[in-house]
CSV table of C-alpha atoms in Angstrom, one decimal:
chain,number,residue,atom,x,y,z
A,186,UNK,CA,113.8,121.0,125.1
A,187,UNK,CA,116.4,118.0,125.0
A,188,UNK,CA,118.5,117.2,122.3
A,189,UNK,CA,117.4,114.2,120.9
A,190,UNK,CA,113.6,115.0,121.2
A,191,UNK,CA,115.0,117.9,119.2
A,192,UNK,CA,116.6,115.8,116.7
A,193,UNK,CA,113.2,113.6,116.4
A,194,UNK,CA,111.2,116.7,115.9
A,195,UNK,CA,113.6,118.3,113.4
A,196,UNK,CA,113.5,115.5,110.9
A,197,UNK,CA,109.4,115.5,111.8
A,198,UNK,CA,109.4,118.8,110.6
A,199,UNK,CA,111.7,118.3,107.5
A,200,UNK,CA,109.3,115.5,106.3
A,201,UNK,CA,106.3,118.1,107.2
A,202,UNK,CA,107.8,120.7,104.7
A,203,UNK,CA,108.5,118.0,102.4
A,204,UNK,CA,105.0,116.6,102.0
A,205,UNK,CA,102.4,118.4,99.3
A,206,UNK,CA,100.8,121.1,100.5
A,207,UNK,CA,99.1,124.1,99.6
A,208,UNK,CA,102.5,126.7,100.6
A,209,UNK,CA,104.7,124.2,98.8
A,210,UNK,CA,102.7,124.1,95.8
A,211,UNK,CA,102.5,128.0,95.8
A,212,UNK,CA,106.2,128.5,96.2
A,213,UNK,CA,106.5,125.9,93.3
A,214,UNK,CA,104.0,128.2,91.0
A,215,UNK,CA,105.3,131.6,92.0
A,216,UNK,CA,108.9,130.4,91.5
A,217,UNK,CA,107.9,129.6,88.1
A,218,UNK,CA,105.6,132.4,87.4
A,219,UNK,CA,108.0,135.3,89.2
A,220,UNK,CA,111.4,133.7,89.8
A,221,UNK,CA,113.1,132.7,93.6
A,222,UNK,CA,113.7,136.3,94.6
A,223,UNK,CA,109.8,137.6,94.3
A,224,UNK,CA,108.9,134.2,95.9
A,225,UNK,CA,110.8,134.8,98.9
A,226,UNK,CA,107.9,137.1,99.8
A,227,UNK,CA,105.1,134.3,99.0
A,228,UNK,CA,107.5,132.1,101.6
A,229,UNK,CA,108.0,134.9,104.3
A,230,UNK,CA,104.1,135.3,104.5
A,231,UNK,CA,103.5,131.5,104.2
A,232,UNK,CA,106.3,131.0,107.2
A,233,UNK,CA,104.7,134.0,109.2
A,234,UNK,CA,101.0,132.3,108.9
A,235,UNK,CA,102.7,129.0,110.2
A,236,UNK,CA,104.2,130.3,113.3
A,237,UNK,CA,100.8,131.8,114.4
A,238,UNK,CA,99.1,128.4,113.7
A,239,UNK,CA,101.8,126.9,116.1
A,240,UNK,CA,101.1,129.8,118.3
A,241,UNK,CA,97.6,128.8,118.3
A,242,UNK,CA,98.1,125.1,118.9
A,243,UNK,CA,100.7,125.8,122.2
A,244,UNK,CA,98.1,128.3,123.4
A,245,UNK,CA,95.3,125.0,123.1
A,246,UNK,CA,98.0,122.6,124.9
A,247,UNK,CA,98.6,125.2,127.6
A,248,UNK,CA,95.1,124.9,128.5
A,249,UNK,CA,95.4,121.1,128.6
A,250,UNK,CA,98.4,121.5,130.8
A,251,UNK,CA,96.3,123.7,133.3
A,252,UNK,CA,93.3,121.1,133.3
A,253,UNK,CA,95.6,117.7,133.9
A,254,UNK,CA,99.0,116.8,132.6
A,255,UNK,CA,96.8,113.4,132.1
A,256,UNK,CA,95.0,115.0,129.2
A,257,UNK,CA,98.2,115.9,127.4
A,258,UNK,CA,99.0,111.8,127.3
A,259,UNK,CA,95.5,111.2,126.0
A,260,UNK,CA,95.9,114.0,123.2
A,261,UNK,CA,98.9,112.3,122.1
A,262,UNK,CA,97.1,109.3,121.5
A,263,UNK,CA,94.5,110.9,119.7
A,264,UNK,CA,97.3,112.8,117.6
A,265,UNK,CA,99.2,109.8,116.9
A,266,UNK,CA,96.3,108.0,115.7
A,267,UNK,CA,95.3,111.3,113.7
A,268,UNK,CA,98.9,111.2,112.4
A,269,UNK,CA,98.7,107.7,111.2
A,270,UNK,CA,95.5,108.1,109.4
A,271,UNK,CA,97.1,111.3,107.7
A,272,UNK,CA,100.1,109.4,106.7
A,273,UNK,CA,97.6,106.5,105.0
A,274,UNK,CA,95.8,109.4,103.1
A,275,UNK,CA,98.9,110.9,101.9
A,276,UNK,CA,100.3,107.4,100.9
A,277,UNK,CA,97.2,107.1,98.8
A,278,UNK,CA,96.8,110.5,97.2
A,279,UNK,CA,97.8,110.8,93.9
A,280,UNK,CA,100.3,112.6,92.4
A,281,UNK,CA,99.7,116.6,92.3
A,282,UNK,CA,98.9,117.5,88.9
A,283,UNK,CA,100.2,120.7,87.8
A,284,UNK,CA,98.7,122.4,84.9
A,285,UNK,CA,101.1,124.7,82.7
A,286,UNK,CA,101.5,128.5,84.2
A,287,UNK,CA,100.5,131.2,81.7
A,288,UNK,CA,101.9,134.4,81.6
A,289,UNK,CA,102.8,135.9,85.2
A,290,UNK,CA,100.6,138.9,85.6
A,291,UNK,CA,102.0,141.4,87.6
A,292,UNK,CA,101.6,141.4,91.4
A,293,UNK,CA,102.9,143.5,94.3
A,294,UNK,CA,105.7,142.5,96.8
A,295,UNK,CA,102.7,142.8,99.4
A,296,UNK,CA,100.5,140.8,97.5
A,297,UNK,CA,102.8,137.9,97.3
A,298,UNK,CA,103.2,137.6,101.1
A,299,UNK,CA,99.5,138.1,101.6
A,300,UNK,CA,98.7,135.0,99.5
A,301,UNK,CA,101.3,132.8,101.3
A,302,UNK,CA,100.1,134.1,104.4
A,303,UNK,CA,96.6,133.3,103.9
A,304,UNK,CA,97.2,129.8,102.3
A,305,UNK,CA,98.6,128.8,105.6
A,306,UNK,CA,96.4,130.8,108.0
A,307,UNK,CA,93.2,130.0,105.9
A,308,UNK,CA,93.8,125.8,105.6
A,309,UNK,CA,92.3,124.3,108.9
A,310,UNK,CA,94.0,120.8,108.1
A,311,UNK,CA,97.2,122.8,109.2
A,312,UNK,CA,95.8,123.8,112.6
A,313,UNK,CA,94.4,120.4,113.4
A,314,UNK,CA,98.1,119.1,112.2
A,315,UNK,CA,99.8,120.8,114.8
A,316,UNK,CA,97.5,120.3,117.4
A,317,UNK,CA,98.4,116.6,116.9
A,318,UNK,CA,101.7,117.0,116.2
A,319,UNK,CA,103.1,119.2,118.7
A,320,UNK,CA,102.1,117.5,121.8
A,321,UNK,CA,104.2,114.5,121.0
A,322,UNK,CA,107.2,116.8,121.9
A,323,UNK,CA,106.1,118.5,124.6
A,324,UNK,CA,107.6,118.4,128.0
A,325,UNK,CA,105.0,119.2,130.7
A,326,UNK,CA,107.6,119.8,133.4
A,327,UNK,CA,109.4,122.6,131.4
A,328,UNK,CA,108.4,126.2,130.2
A,329,UNK,CA,106.0,126.0,127.3
A,330,UNK,CA,107.0,129.5,126.0
A,331,UNK,CA,110.6,128.4,125.7
A,332,UNK,CA,109.2,125.1,123.9
A,333,UNK,CA,107.5,127.1,121.6
A,334,UNK,CA,110.1,129.7,120.7
A,335,UNK,CA,112.5,126.4,119.9
A,336,UNK,CA,110.0,124.7,118.2
A,337,UNK,CA,108.5,127.6,116.1
A,338,UNK,CA,112.1,129.0,115.2
A,339,UNK,CA,112.5,125.5,114.2
A,340,UNK,CA,109.7,125.0,111.9
A,341,UNK,CA,110.3,128.4,110.5
A,342,UNK,CA,113.8,127.8,109.4
A,343,UNK,CA,113.3,124.5,108.0
A,344,UNK,CA,109.9,125.4,106.1
A,345,UNK,CA,111.7,128.8,104.7
A,346,UNK,CA,114.7,126.8,103.5
A,347,UNK,CA,112.5,124.1,102.0
A,348,UNK,CA,110.1,126.6,100.1
A,349,UNK,CA,113.1,128.2,98.9
A,350,UNK,CA,114.7,125.5,97.2
A,351,UNK,CA,111.6,124.9,95.7
A,352,UNK,CA,111.3,128.2,94.3
A,353,UNK,CA,114.7,128.1,93.2
A,354,UNK,CA,114.5,124.8,91.0
A,355,UNK,CA,110.6,124.9,90.4
A,356,UNK,CA,111.2,124.7,86.8
A,357,UNK,CA,112.7,121.5,87.1
A,358,UNK,CA,110.5,120.1,89.8
A,359,UNK,CA,107.5,120.3,87.5
A,360,UNK,CA,108.2,117.5,85.6
A,361,UNK,CA,109.8,115.5,88.2
A,362,UNK,CA,106.5,115.5,90.4
A,363,UNK,CA,104.6,114.7,87.5
A,364,UNK,CA,106.9,111.4,86.8
A,365,UNK,CA,107.7,110.3,90.4
A,366,UNK,CA,104.8,112.4,92.4
A,367,UNK,CA,103.4,109.1,93.7
A,368,UNK,CA,106.2,107.8,95.1
A,369,UNK,CA,106.9,111.0,96.7
A,370,UNK,CA,103.9,110.9,98.3
A,371,UNK,CA,104.2,107.5,99.8
A,372,UNK,CA,107.7,108.3,101.4
A,373,UNK,CA,106.3,111.2,102.6
A,374,UNK,CA,103.0,109.2,104.1
A,375,UNK,CA,105.3,106.6,105.2
A,376,UNK,CA,107.1,108.7,107.6
A,377,UNK,CA,104.1,110.5,108.9
A,378,UNK,CA,102.5,107.1,109.9
A,379,UNK,CA,105.8,105.8,111.4
A,380,UNK,CA,105.6,109.4,113.5
A,381,UNK,CA,102.3,108.7,114.6
A,382,UNK,CA,103.2,105.0,115.6
A,383,UNK,CA,106.5,105.6,117.6
A,384,UNK,CA,106.3,109.0,119.3
A,385,UNK,CA,103.4,108.2,121.8
A,386,UNK,CA,105.3,105.5,123.0
A,387,UNK,CA,108.5,107.0,122.7
A,388,UNK,CA,107.1,109.9,125.3
A,389,UNK,CA,105.7,107.6,127.8
């Protein structure tokens, strides 16, 4: 993967990790309930789930490349349109409503890990997103495996750091999201729409 493409991918992944989603909300909630150290197990499970979904998306992209590189171009345009639509949805969505968290129930480390993994893997929208998102950065002339390793590792590190920071400052984030969550959603939605509009043109 070329450095300039990777840098654009890095910025896009940061935006994705910051956007409201089940795993970020889970990290926020568990950070309040169990503390940031225990929430590391929740985060680790979620990151593993995301890597599995990236692998599945890349497997589908590999099948497209075996059929025709022209299909990848078509898929990039379809993916770009989907990202624009997703950006509009996030822009228009209301702020996340966080209910007060009661007394935490004792839970094992594996239980936290399992919750994080299931939150990622059982969300079909995530697989759909990766199917639209990853082709924007694929170079069909280079090894798909090496590109998968770079993309998966970059996403895993960014997602882990962002979710850990969310868990670390969870008690401070709750009132901020209640107060400024709508503007935050608009920023994330605008980023996705911009990515969706620009990347298919950039990669042609």
